[in-house]
PDB file of C-alpha atoms in Angstrom:
ATOM      1  CA  GLN B 139    -132.798 -10.855  47.645  1.00 33.00           C
ATOM      2  CA  ALA B 140    -136.157 -12.152  46.435  1.00 35.00           C
ATOM      3  CA  HIS B 141    -135.058 -12.741  42.863  1.00 36.00           C
ATOM      4  CA  PHE B 142    -132.675 -15.468  41.744  1.00 32.00           C
ATOM      5  CA  ALA B 143    -131.109 -16.275  38.391  1.00 37.00           C
ATOM      6  CA  LEU B 144    -129.171 -19.166  36.915  1.00 32.00           C
ATOM      7  CA  HIS B 145    -125.804 -19.059  35.248  1.00 33.00           C
ATOM      8  CA  ARG B 146    -126.081 -19.692  31.534  1.00 34.00           C
ATOM      9  CA  THR B 147    -124.549 -22.916  30.298  1.00 33.00           C
ATOM     10  CA  HIS B 148    -121.230 -23.093  28.518  1.00 33.00           C
ATOM     11  CA  ALA B 149    -122.972 -24.351  25.391  1.00 33.00           C
ATOM     12  CA  SER B 150    -125.138 -21.228  25.114  1.00 36.00           C
ATOM     13  CA  MET B 151    -122.460 -18.729  26.143  1.00 38.00           C
ATOM     14  CA  GLY B 152    -119.502 -20.212  24.266  1.00 38.00           C
ATOM     15  CA  LYS B 153    -115.937 -19.896  25.477  1.00 37.00           C
ATOM     16  CA  GLU B 154    -116.667 -16.600  27.194  1.00 39.00           C
ATOM     17  CA  CYS B 155    -118.661 -18.436  29.844  1.00 40.00           C
ATOM     18  CA  CYS B 156    -115.688 -19.976  31.616  1.00 40.00           C
ATOM     19  CA  ASP B 157    -112.291 -21.451  30.970  1.00 42.00           C
ATOM     20  CA  GLN B 158    -113.522 -25.054  30.648  1.00 41.00           C
ATOM     21  CA  ASP B 159    -113.670 -26.505  27.144  1.00 43.00           C
ATOM     22  CA  ASP B 160    -114.850 -30.027  27.878  1.00 44.00           C
ATOM     23  CA  GLY B 161    -118.466 -29.478  28.820  1.00 42.00           C
ATOM     24  CA  PRO B 162    -121.089 -27.116  30.159  1.00 38.00           C
ATOM     25  CA  CYS B 163    -120.644 -25.005  33.257  1.00 38.00           C
ATOM     26  CA  GLU B 164    -122.356 -25.937  36.480  1.00 36.00           C
ATOM     27  CA  VAL B 165    -125.831 -24.451  36.847  1.00 33.00           C
ATOM     28  CA  THR B 166    -125.860 -22.812  40.271  1.00 34.00           C
ATOM     29  CA  PRO B 167    -128.352 -20.273  41.597  1.00 36.00           C
ATOM     30  CA  ARG B 168    -127.089 -16.869  42.640  1.00 37.00           C
ATOM     31  CA  PRO B 169    -128.898 -13.761  43.886  1.00 43.00           C
ATOM     32  CA  VAL B 170    -129.859 -11.122  41.347  1.00 45.00           C
ATOM     33  CA  GLY B 171    -128.837  -7.559  42.015  1.00 48.00           C
ATOM     34  CA  SER B 172    -126.281  -8.269  44.737  1.00 55.00           C
ATOM     35  CA  LEU B 173    -124.160  -5.154  45.157  1.00 58.00           C
ATOM     36  CA  ARG B 174    -120.390  -5.131  45.532  1.00 62.00           C
ATOM     37  CA  LYS B 175    -119.563  -1.769  47.035  1.00 57.00           C
ATOM     38  CA  GLU B 176    -115.887  -2.081  46.137  1.00 55.00           C
ATOM     39  CA  LEU B 177    -116.872  -1.622  42.466  1.00 75.00           C
ATOM     40  CA  PRO B 178    -117.382   1.998  41.300  1.00 82.00           C
ATOM     41  CA  ARG B 179    -120.145   0.804  38.942  1.00 84.00           C
ATOM     42  CA  HIS B 180    -122.160  -0.623  41.838  1.00 84.00           C
ATOM     43  CA  LEU B 181    -121.699   2.520  43.908  1.00 86.00           C
ATOM     44  CA  LEU B 182    -123.024   4.491  40.948  1.00 88.00           C
ATOM     45  CA  ALA B 183    -125.996   2.106  40.662  1.00 88.00           C
ATOM     46  CA  LEU B 184    -126.722   2.560  44.374  1.00 86.00           C
ATOM     47  CA  HIS B 185    -126.664   6.346  43.947  1.00 87.00           C
ATOM     48  CA  LEU B 186    -129.029   6.162  40.955  1.00 89.00           C
ATOM     49  CA  ARG B 187    -131.339   3.757  42.802  1.00 87.00           C
ATOM     50  CA  GLU B 188    -131.799   6.382  45.501  1.00 85.00           C
ATOM     51  CA  THR B 189    -132.068   9.479  43.308  1.00 87.00           C
ATOM     52  CA  LEU B 190    -133.430   8.472  39.875  1.00 89.00           C
ATOM     53  CA  PRO B 191    -137.217   9.092  39.531  1.00 88.00           C
ATOM     54  CA  CYS B 192    -138.980   5.898  38.439  1.00 89.00           C
ATOM     55  CA  LYS B 193    -142.449   4.864  37.402  1.00 88.00           C
ATOM     56  CA  THR B 194    -144.196   2.000  39.189  1.00 85.00           C
ATOM     57  CA  LYS B 195    -146.344  -0.870  37.974  1.00 84.00           C
ATOM     58  CA  THR B 196    -148.146  -3.625  39.903  1.00 80.00           C
ATOM     59  CA  VAL B 197    -147.317  -7.140  38.702  1.00 77.00           C
ATOM     60  CA  ASN B 198    -148.447 -10.321  40.490  1.00 74.00           C
ATOM     61  CA  GLU B 199    -149.346  -8.465  43.698  1.00 69.00           C
ATOM     62  CA  GLY B 200    -145.902  -6.845  43.699  1.00 77.00           C
ATOM     63  CA  THR B 201    -144.597  -3.463  42.609  1.00 82.00           C
ATOM     64  CA  ILE B 202    -141.823  -2.949  40.088  1.00 86.00           C
ATOM     65  CA  GLU B 203    -140.017   0.276  39.215  1.00 88.00           C
ATOM     66  CA  PHE B 204    -138.886   1.119  35.696  1.00 90.00           C
ATOM     67  CA  PHE B 205    -137.199   4.026  33.936  1.00 91.00           C
ATOM     68  CA  SER B 206    -136.178   5.089  30.450  1.00 91.00           C
ATOM     69  CA  GLY B 207    -132.675   4.589  29.095  1.00 91.00           C
ATOM     70  CA  ARG B 208    -132.230   8.219  28.066  1.00 92.00           C
ATOM     71  CA  LYS B 209    -133.111   9.555  31.517  1.00 93.00           C
ATOM     72  CA  PHE B 210    -130.780   6.988  33.063  1.00 92.00           C
ATOM     73  CA  ILE B 211    -127.804   8.282  31.061  1.00 92.00           C
ATOM     74  CA  ASP B 212    -128.774  11.890  31.816  1.00 92.00           C
ATOM     75  CA  ALA B 213    -128.838  11.027  35.524  1.00 91.00           C
ATOM     76  CA  ILE B 214    -125.379   9.439  35.303  1.00 91.00           C
ATOM     77  CA  LEU B 215    -123.913  12.535  33.653  1.00 91.00           C
ATOM     78  CA  ALA B 216    -125.610  14.749  36.259  1.00 89.00           C
ATOM     79  CA  SER B 217    -124.310  12.665  39.188  1.00 89.00           C
ATOM     80  CA  PRO B 218    -121.152  13.380  41.211  1.00 88.00           C
ATOM     81  CA  TYR B 219    -119.631  10.276  39.583  1.00 88.00           C
ATOM     82  CA  ALA B 220    -119.284  12.174  36.263  1.00 87.00           C
ATOM     83  CA  LEU B 221    -116.203  14.280  35.631  1.00 86.00           C
ATOM     84  CA  SER B 222    -118.387  16.870  33.883  1.00 81.00           C
ATOM     85  CA  HIS B 223    -120.381  17.496  37.072  1.00 79.00           C
ATOM     86  CA  ALA B 224    -120.069  20.929  38.668  1.00 72.00           C
ATOM     87  CA  LYS B 225    -118.831  19.361  41.921  1.00 78.00           C
ATOM     88  CA  PRO B 226    -117.496  15.890  41.067  1.00 74.00           C
ATOM     89  CA  SER B 227    -116.691  13.577  43.968  1.00 74.00           C
ATOM     90  CA  SER B 228    -113.364  11.937  44.595  1.00 78.00           C
ATOM     91  CA  LYS B 229    -114.785   8.760  42.996  1.00 79.00           C
ATOM     92  CA  ALA B 230    -115.781  10.455  39.718  1.00 83.00           C
ATOM     93  CA  TYR B 231    -114.723   8.419  36.697  1.00 87.00           C
ATOM     94  CA  ILE B 232    -117.415   8.832  33.982  1.00 87.00           C
ATOM     95  CA  THR B 233    -115.859  10.798  31.125  1.00 87.00           C
ATOM     96  CA  ASP B 234    -118.582  11.164  28.490  1.00 89.00           C
ATOM     97  CA  ARG B 235    -121.929   9.786  27.311  1.00 91.00           C
ATOM     98  CA  ALA B 236    -120.393   6.757  25.583  1.00 92.00           C
ATOM     99  CA  HIS B 237    -118.625   5.819  28.808  1.00 92.00           C
ATOM    100  CA  ALA B 238    -121.929   6.152  30.702  1.00 91.00           C
ATOM    101  CA  ILE B 239    -123.654   3.825  28.194  1.00 93.00           C
ATOM    102  CA  ALA B 240    -120.850   1.273  28.663  1.00 92.00           C
ATOM    103  CA  GLU B 241    -121.301   1.415  32.449  1.00 91.00           C
ATOM    104  CA  ALA B 242    -125.072   0.956  32.057  1.00 92.00           C
ATOM    105  CA  GLN B 243    -124.425  -2.126  29.916  1.00 92.00           C
ATOM    106  CA  GLY B 244    -122.169  -3.426  32.675  1.00 91.00           C
ATOM    107  CA  MET B 245    -125.018  -2.991  35.183  1.00 91.00           C
ATOM    108  CA  ILE B 246    -127.252  -5.078  32.914  1.00 90.00           C
ATOM    109  CA  ASP B 247    -124.559  -7.760  32.757  1.00 89.00           C
ATOM    110  CA  ASP B 248    -124.361  -7.677  36.571  1.00 88.00           C
ATOM    111  CA  GLU B 249    -128.187  -8.097  36.616  1.00 87.00           C
ATOM    112  CA  LEU B 250    -128.889  -4.930  38.569  1.00 89.00           C
ATOM    113  CA  PHE B 251    -131.679  -4.151  36.103  1.00 90.00           C
ATOM    114  CA  PHE B 252    -132.932  -5.559  32.805  1.00 90.00           C
ATOM    115  CA  ARG B 253    -134.436  -4.306  29.581  1.00 90.00           C
ATOM    116  CA  ALA B 254    -138.193  -4.630  28.998  1.00 88.00           C
ATOM    117  CA  GLN B 255    -140.357  -3.421  26.126  1.00 87.00           C
ATOM    118  CA  PHE B 256    -143.626  -1.632  25.386  1.00 86.00           C
ATOM    119  CA  ALA B 257    -146.362  -3.421  23.457  1.00 84.00           C
ATOM    120  CA  ASP B 258    -149.274  -1.764  21.657  1.00 83.00           C
ATOM    121  CA  VAL B 259    -152.514  -3.252  22.999  1.00 83.00           C
ATOM    122  CA  PRO B 260    -155.837  -2.323  21.331  1.00 84.00           C
ATOM    123  CA  THR B 261    -158.470  -0.989  23.724  1.00 83.00           C
ATOM    124  CA  LYS B 262    -162.013   0.265  23.198  1.00 81.00           C
ATOM    125  CA  ARG B 263    -163.251   3.731  24.061  1.00 79.00           C
ATOM    126  CA  LYS B 264    -166.678   4.475  25.505  1.00 77.00           C
ATOM    127  CA  ASP B 265    -168.008   5.447  22.062  1.00 77.00           C
ATOM    128  CA  GLY B 266    -167.021   2.034  20.617  1.00 76.00           C
ATOM    129  CA  THR B 267    -163.944   3.135  18.669  1.00 82.00           C
ATOM    130  CA  GLU B 268    -160.597   1.458  19.200  1.00 82.00           C
ATOM    131  CA  LYS B 269    -157.295   2.965  20.263  1.00 83.00           C
ATOM    132  CA  THR B 270    -153.844   1.558  20.952  1.00 84.00           C
ATOM    133  CA  LYS B 271    -152.313   1.764  24.412  1.00 83.00           C
ATOM    134  CA  LYS B 272    -148.700   1.125  25.344  1.00 83.00           C
ATOM    135  CA  VAL B 273    -148.325  -1.584  27.993  1.00 83.00           C
ATOM    136  CA  LEU B 274    -145.106  -2.624  29.713  1.00 84.00           C
ATOM    137  CA  VAL B 275    -144.189  -6.235  28.894  1.00 82.00           C
ATOM    138  CA  LEU B 276    -141.672  -8.040  31.102  1.00 80.00           C
ATOM    139  CA  ASP B 277    -141.569 -11.544  29.629  1.00 71.00           C
ATOM    140  CA  GLY B 278    -140.825 -10.551  26.049  1.00 63.00           C
ATOM    141  CA  ASP B 279    -137.867 -11.860  24.083  1.00 77.00           C
ATOM    142  CA  VAL B 280    -135.792  -8.680  24.315  1.00 82.00           C
ATOM    143  CA  GLU B 281    -132.059  -8.509  23.712  1.00 86.00           C
ATOM    144  CA  GLN B 282    -130.386  -7.328  26.901  1.00 89.00           C
ATOM    145  CA  VAL B 283    -128.506  -4.442  25.327  1.00 90.00           C
ATOM    146  CA  PHE B 284    -128.637  -0.943  26.763  1.00 91.00           C
ATOM    147  CA  VAL B 285    -129.900   1.710  24.355  1.00 89.00           C
ATOM    148  CA  ASP B 286    -129.837   5.457  24.915  1.00 89.00           C
ATOM    149  CA  GLU B 287    -133.486   5.879  23.919  1.00 89.00           C
ATOM    150  CA  GLU B 288    -136.957   5.954  25.455  1.00 88.00           C
ATOM    151  CA  GLU B 289    -136.828   2.218  26.149  1.00 89.00           C
ATOM    152  CA  PRO B 290    -138.002   0.834  29.528  1.00 90.00           C
ATOM    153  CA  PHE B 291    -135.596  -0.777  31.990  1.00 91.00           C
ATOM    154  CA  VAL B 292    -136.712  -2.443  35.239  1.00 91.00           C
ATOM    155  CA  TRP B 293    -134.756  -2.444  38.485  1.00 90.00           C
ATOM    156  CA  LEU B 294    -133.975  -5.873  39.936  1.00 88.00           C
ATOM    157  CA  PHE B 295    -132.407  -5.037  43.272  1.00 81.00           C
ATOM    158  CA  LYS B 296    -134.212  -3.112  45.991  1.00 77.00           C
ATOM    159  CA  HIS B 297    -132.152  -0.818  48.123  1.00 73.00           C
ATOM    160  CA  ARG B 298    -133.140  -0.508  51.759  1.00 72.00           C
ATOM    161  CA  SER B 299    -133.313   3.162  52.641  1.00 71.00           C
ATOM    162  CA  LYS B 300    -132.197   4.577  55.978  1.00 78.00           C
ATOM    163  CA  TRP B 301    -135.790   5.206  57.042  1.00 82.00           C
ATOM    164  CA  ILE B 302    -136.680   1.528  56.627  1.00 84.00           C
ATOM    165  CA  VAL B 303    -133.701   0.550  58.800  1.00 86.00           C
ATOM    166  CA  ILE B 304    -134.678   3.097  61.463  1.00 92.00           C
ATOM    167  CA  MET B 305    -138.307   1.895  61.432  1.00 92.00           C
ATOM    168  CA  GLY B 306    -137.171  -1.713  61.759  1.00 92.00           C
ATOM    169  CA  ILE B 307    -134.968  -0.899  64.750  1.00 95.00           C
ATOM    170  CA  GLY B 308    -137.812   1.067  66.342  1.00 94.00           C
ATOM    171  CA  LEU B 309    -140.177  -1.884  65.868  1.00 95.00           C
ATOM    172  CA  LEU B 310    -137.716  -4.246  67.546  1.00 95.00           C
ATOM    173  CA  VAL B 311    -137.279  -1.826  70.454  1.00 94.00           C
ATOM    174  CA  ALA B 312    -141.078  -1.546  70.845  1.00 92.00           C
ATOM    175  CA  VAL B 313    -141.495  -5.353  70.874  1.00 94.00           C
ATOM    176  CA  ALA B 314    -138.720  -5.726  73.453  1.00 93.00           C
ATOM    177  CA  ALA B 315    -140.319  -3.001  75.609  1.00 90.00           C
ATOM    178  CA  CYS B 316    -143.692  -4.783  75.491  1.00 88.00           C
ATOM    179  CA  MET B 317    -142.036  -8.058  76.542  1.00 91.00           C
ATOM    180  CA  LEU B 318    -140.455  -6.278  79.528  1.00 91.00           C
ATOM    181  CA  LEU B 319    -143.799  -4.815  80.649  1.00 88.00           C
ATOM    182  CA  PRO B 320    -143.770  -6.643  84.045  1.00 88.00           C
ATOM    183  CA  LEU B 321    -140.516  -4.842  84.870  1.00 90.00           C
ATOM    184  CA  TRP B 322    -141.931  -1.387  84.195  1.00 90.00           C
ATOM    185  CA  PRO B 323    -142.750   0.971  87.081  1.00 91.00           C
ATOM    186  CA  GLU B 324    -146.314   0.745  88.343  1.00 91.00           C
ATOM    187  CA  SER B 325    -147.220   4.248  87.141  1.00 91.00           C
ATOM    188  CA  MET B 326    -146.178   3.396  83.558  1.00 91.00           C
ATOM    189  CA  ARG B 327    -148.127   0.137  83.640  1.00 91.00           C
ATOM    190  CA  TRP B 328    -151.273   1.984  84.752  1.00 93.00           C
ATOM    191  CA  GLY B 329    -150.717   4.449  81.890  1.00 92.00           C
ATOM    192  CA  VAL B 330    -150.539   1.618  79.366  1.00 90.00           C
ATOM    193  CA  HIS B 331    -153.707   0.148  80.888  1.00 91.00           C
ATOM    194  CA  TYR B 332    -155.628   3.405  80.462  1.00 94.00           C
ATOM    195  CA  LEU B 333    -154.337   3.832  76.900  1.00 93.00           C
ATOM    196  CA  SER B 334    -155.513   0.331  75.960  1.00 93.00           C
ATOM    197  CA  GLN B 335    -158.942   1.029  77.464  1.00 95.00           C
ATOM    198  CA  ALA B 336    -159.189   4.269  75.491  1.00 96.00           C
ATOM    199  CA  ALA B 337    -158.252   2.423  72.288  1.00 95.00           C
ATOM    200  CA  LEU B 338    -160.986  -0.167  72.913  1.00 96.00           C
ATOM    201  CA  VAL B 339    -163.532   2.619  73.507  1.00 96.00           C
ATOM    202  CA  LEU B 340    -162.490   4.302  70.233  1.00 93.00           C
ATOM    203  CA  VAL B 341    -162.884   1.043  68.285  1.00 94.00           C
ATOM    204  CA  GLY B 342    -166.323   0.538  69.853  1.00 95.00           C
ATOM    205  CA  LEU B 343    -167.385   4.065  68.864  1.00 93.00           C
ATOM    206  CA  ILE B 344    -166.329   3.503  65.252  1.00 90.00           C
ATOM    207  CA  ILE B 345    -168.249   0.215  65.064  1.00 93.00           C
ATOM    208  CA  GLY B 346    -171.328   1.874  66.624  1.00 93.00           C
ATOM    209  CA  LEU B 347    -171.082   4.748  64.134  1.00 90.00           C
ATOM    210  CA  GLU B 348    -171.029   2.284  61.244  1.00 91.00           C
ATOM    211  CA  ILE B 349    -174.177   0.574  62.534  1.00 94.00           C
ATOM    212  CA  VAL B 350    -176.041   3.852  63.127  1.00 93.00           C
ATOM    213  CA  ARG B 351    -175.171   5.317  59.702  1.00 91.00           C
ATOM    214  CA  LEU B 352    -176.294   2.111  57.985  1.00 93.00           C
ATOM    215  CA  LEU B 353    -179.630   2.113  59.852  1.00 94.00           C
ATOM    216  CA  LEU B 354    -180.253   5.775  58.956  1.00 93.00           C
ATOM    217  CA  PHE B 355    -179.417   5.089  55.310  1.00 92.00           C
ATOM    218  CA  LEU B 356    -181.879   2.168  55.172  1.00 94.00           C
ATOM    219  CA  LEU B 357    -184.607   4.224  56.881  1.00 94.00           C
ATOM    220  CA  VAL B 358    -184.299   7.137  54.416  1.00 92.00           C
ATOM    221  CA  TRP B 359    -183.956   4.795  51.436  1.00 92.00           C
ATOM    222  CA  ILE B 360    -187.148   2.901  52.349  1.00 93.00           C
ATOM    223  CA  CYS B 361    -189.172   6.042  53.116  1.00 92.00           C
ATOM    224  CA  THR B 362    -188.200   7.762  49.832  1.00 89.00           C
ATOM    225  CA  LEU B 363    -188.408   4.579  47.701  1.00 88.00           C
ATOM    226  CA  GLY B 364    -184.700   4.790  46.871  1.00 86.00           C
ATOM    227  CA  HIS B 365    -184.834   8.387  45.579  1.00 88.00           C
ATOM    228  CA  TYR B 366    -182.652   9.885  48.326  1.00 90.00           C
ATOM    229  CA  HIS B 367    -179.449   8.713  50.013  1.00 90.00           C
ATOM    230  CA  LEU B 368    -178.369   9.912  53.458  1.00 89.00           C
ATOM    231  CA  TRP B 369    -174.909   9.088  54.741  1.00 89.00           C
ATOM    232  CA  ILE B 370    -173.462  10.194  58.066  1.00 87.00           C
ATOM    233  CA  MET B 371    -169.726  10.859  57.591  1.00 84.00           C
ATOM    234  CA  PRO B 372    -169.739   9.625  53.969  1.00 84.00           C
ATOM    235  CA  LEU B 373    -165.936   9.616  53.614  1.00 82.00           C
ATOM    236  CA  ILE B 374    -165.162   7.493  56.670  1.00 82.00           C
ATOM    237  CA  ASN B 375    -164.637   4.385  54.499  1.00 81.00           C
ATOM    238  CA  ASP B 376    -162.978   6.203  51.594  1.00 78.00           C
ATOM    239  CA  ASP B 377    -159.300   5.245  51.383  1.00 74.00           C
ATOM    240  CA  SER B 378    -158.470   8.117  48.993  1.00 71.00           C
ATOM    241  CA  SER B 379    -159.468  10.837  51.500  1.00 74.00           C
ATOM    242  CA  GLY B 380    -157.272  11.784  54.433  1.00 74.00           C
ATOM    243  CA  LEU B 381    -157.954  11.266  58.123  1.00 75.00           C
ATOM    244  CA  TRP B 382    -159.012  14.878  58.760  1.00 80.00           C
ATOM    245  CA  LYS B 383    -161.320  15.016  55.728  1.00 79.00           C
ATOM    246  CA  SER B 384    -162.942  11.689  56.656  1.00 78.00           C
ATOM    247  CA  PHE B 385    -164.176  13.020  60.017  1.00 78.00           C
ATOM    248  CA  THR B 386    -164.871  16.671  59.074  1.00 81.00           C
ATOM    249  CA  THR B 387    -167.455  15.848  56.352  1.00 82.00           C
ATOM    250  CA  PHE B 388    -170.462  15.195  58.588  1.00 85.00           C
ATOM    251  CA  TYR B 389    -173.215  14.116  56.187  1.00 86.00           C
ATOM    252  CA  SER B 390    -174.311  13.933  52.542  1.00 87.00           C
ATOM    253  CA  PHE B 391    -177.944  14.024  51.346  1.00 89.00           C
ATOM    254  CA  THR B 392    -178.351  13.440  47.597  1.00 88.00           C
ATOM    255  CA  ASN B 393    -181.201  12.922  45.147  1.00 88.00           C
ATOM    256  CA  VAL B 394    -180.030   9.874  43.205  1.00 86.00           C
ATOM    257  CA  VAL B 395    -182.807  10.023  40.588  1.00 87.00           C
ATOM    258  CA  GLU B 396    -182.036  13.663  39.742  1.00 88.00           C
ATOM    259  CA  GLU B 397    -178.306  12.927  39.447  1.00 87.00           C
ATOM    260  CA  MET B 398    -178.976  10.030  37.068  1.00 89.00           C
ATOM    261  CA  ARG B 399    -181.257  12.231  34.939  1.00 88.00           C
ATOM    262  CA  GLU B 400    -178.626  14.973  34.699  1.00 88.00           C
ATOM    263  CA  LYS B 401    -175.978  12.415  33.784  1.00 87.00           C
ATOM    264  CA  LYS B 402    -178.144  11.007  30.981  1.00 87.00           C
ATOM    265  CA  GLU B 403    -178.832  14.502  29.664  1.00 87.00           C
ATOM    266  CA  LYS B 404    -175.092  15.268  29.545  1.00 85.00           C
ATOM    267  CA  GLU B 405    -174.408  12.013  27.710  1.00 84.00           C
ATOM    268  CA  ALA B 406    -177.200  12.765  25.218  1.00 84.00           C
ATOM    269  CA  LYS B 407    -175.797  16.277  24.601  1.00 82.00           C
ATOM    270  CA  GLY B 408    -172.333  14.838  24.046  1.00 76.00           C
ATOM    271  CA  LYS B 409    -173.639  12.294  21.542  1.00 76.00           C
ATOM    272  CA  SER B 410    -175.636  14.981  19.686  1.00 76.00           C
ATOM    273  CA  LYS B 411    -172.530  17.192  19.402  1.00 72.00           C
ATOM    274  CA  LYS B 412    -170.543  14.264  18.010  1.00 65.00           C
ATOM    275  CA  GLY B 413    -173.353  13.554  15.531  1.00 63.00           C
ATOM    276  CA  LYS B 414    -173.390  17.159  14.321  1.00 61.00           C
ATOM    277  CA  GLY B 415    -169.639  17.093  13.868  1.00 57.00           C
ATOM    278  CA  GLY B 416    -169.900  13.887  11.800  1.00 54.00           C
ATOM    279  CA  ASP B 417    -172.676  15.398   9.635  1.00 54.00           C
ATOM    280  CA  LYS B 418    -170.524  18.469   8.934  1.00 55.00           C
ATOM    281  CA  LYS B 419    -167.597  16.283   7.919  1.00 51.00           C
ATOM    282  CA  ALA B 420    -169.846  14.207   5.638  1.00 51.00           C
ATOM    283  CA  ALA B 421    -171.286  17.377   4.085  1.00 54.00           C
ATOM    284  CA  GLY B 422    -167.780  18.685   3.432  1.00 54.00           C
ATOM    285  CA  GLU B 423    -166.785  15.391   1.788  1.00 50.00           C
ATOM    286  CA  THR B 424    -169.853  15.364  -0.476  1.00 50.00           C
ATOM    287  CA  SER B 425    -169.431  19.021  -1.484  1.00 48.00           C
ATOM    288  CA  ALA B 426    -165.873  18.457  -2.667  1.00 45.00           C
ATOM    289  CA  PRO B 427    -166.788  16.175  -5.624  1.00 46.00           C
ATOM    290  CA  THR B 428    -169.606  18.582  -6.610  1.00 43.00           C
ATOM    291  CA  THR B 429    -167.168  21.473  -6.778  1.00 41.00           C
ATOM    292  CA  ALA B 430    -164.754  19.402  -8.795  1.00 38.00           C
ATOM    293  CA  THR B 431    -167.525  18.431 -11.242  1.00 40.00           C
ATOM    294  CA  ALA B 432    -168.627  22.032 -11.610  1.00 40.00           C
ATOM    295  CA  THR B 433    -165.065  23.092 -12.288  1.00 40.00           C
ATOM    296  CA  ALA B 434    -164.703  20.397 -14.929  1.00 41.00           C
ATOM    297  CA  SER B 435    -167.973  21.438 -16.648  1.00 46.00           C
ATOM    298  CA  ASP B 436    -166.900  25.099 -16.632  1.00 49.00           C
ATOM    299  CA  SER B 437    -163.596  24.246 -18.252  1.00 47.00           C
ATOM    300  CA  SER B 438    -165.372  22.185 -20.943  1.00 48.00           C
ATOM    301  CA  ASN B 439    -167.705  25.142 -21.718  1.00 50.00           C
ATOM    302  CA  VAL B 440    -164.710  27.469 -22.097  1.00 42.00           C
ATOM    303  CA  ASP B 441    -163.010  25.018 -24.477  1.00 50.00           C
ATOM    304  CA  ALA B 442    -166.205  24.778 -26.585  1.00 48.00           C
ATOM    305  CA  ALA B 443    -166.465  28.584 -26.809  1.00 48.00           C
ATOM    306  CA  GLU B 444    -162.842  28.911 -27.900  1.00 49.00           C
ATOM    307  CA  SER B 445    -163.319  26.261 -30.591  1.00 45.00           C
ATOM    308  CA  LYS B 446    -166.366  28.177 -31.956  1.00 43.00           C
ATOM    309  CA  LYS B 447    -164.341  31.369 -32.165  1.00 44.00           C
ATOM    310  CA  ASP B 448    -161.621  29.532 -34.096  1.00 46.00           C
ATOM    311  CA  ILE B 449    -164.224  28.287 -36.598  1.00 34.00           C
TER     312      ILE B 449
END
């Protein structure tokens, strides 16, 4: 495992840390998230690691997966390890929701996952106003207690799926086959030779295409003074588009100046609509005191008339 943790000292944990009473425990590193398949709790955690949908977040060039506590308990009760499941397995032992919460707390104690928190971070919109955005915080001082709410929890151990194992074995077999190339039959070696030559030709064609499309773009850009852009296969360098779409879109010819003008017009229309909406709100706010004043003056006139009648 990539993550490691330290045992807490006897002074911080008290007598529950170990049986020694004459000093702190030894501080020894141990792997986080190491599974013990003889424990039903760890088998349940392995099942949830494979089936529970999680959200991902990139932290320090790595990816973490987190989930909410409520969905975690729902997944436990819907798993074959729950006695309430329609088809419980022979290893089913979860009786109710309280039991599931206790097992989740045990997984936290075994450092299979940990509790994080959301923090409200102020951000600015395009119009200059501020809004609050929830951001996942990992290094906060959060009590490691499982709660059956919409609180975030982050997995610590990474389970290797069967596909990763199969791909790893296939890679090893391919490397071993390449090392034994001199022992291959002559016909297979000639086939590998032709395949390598075809791959080199394909790489050369892609490099030549990049040079040609750049020269054509510069030629059109200079001749039109930057008003028009011409790209041959414009999606060939776009990572978001698929392989088929990258090579089936042959060219794009756009008027950049016209697109910028239309964009500015749309932004101006949007600002004018917002301004009209603000003026209407201001007019409504100013009309309210006027109505209240008129109502007060009317009531005073009625009182004066009644007093005259009394006289």
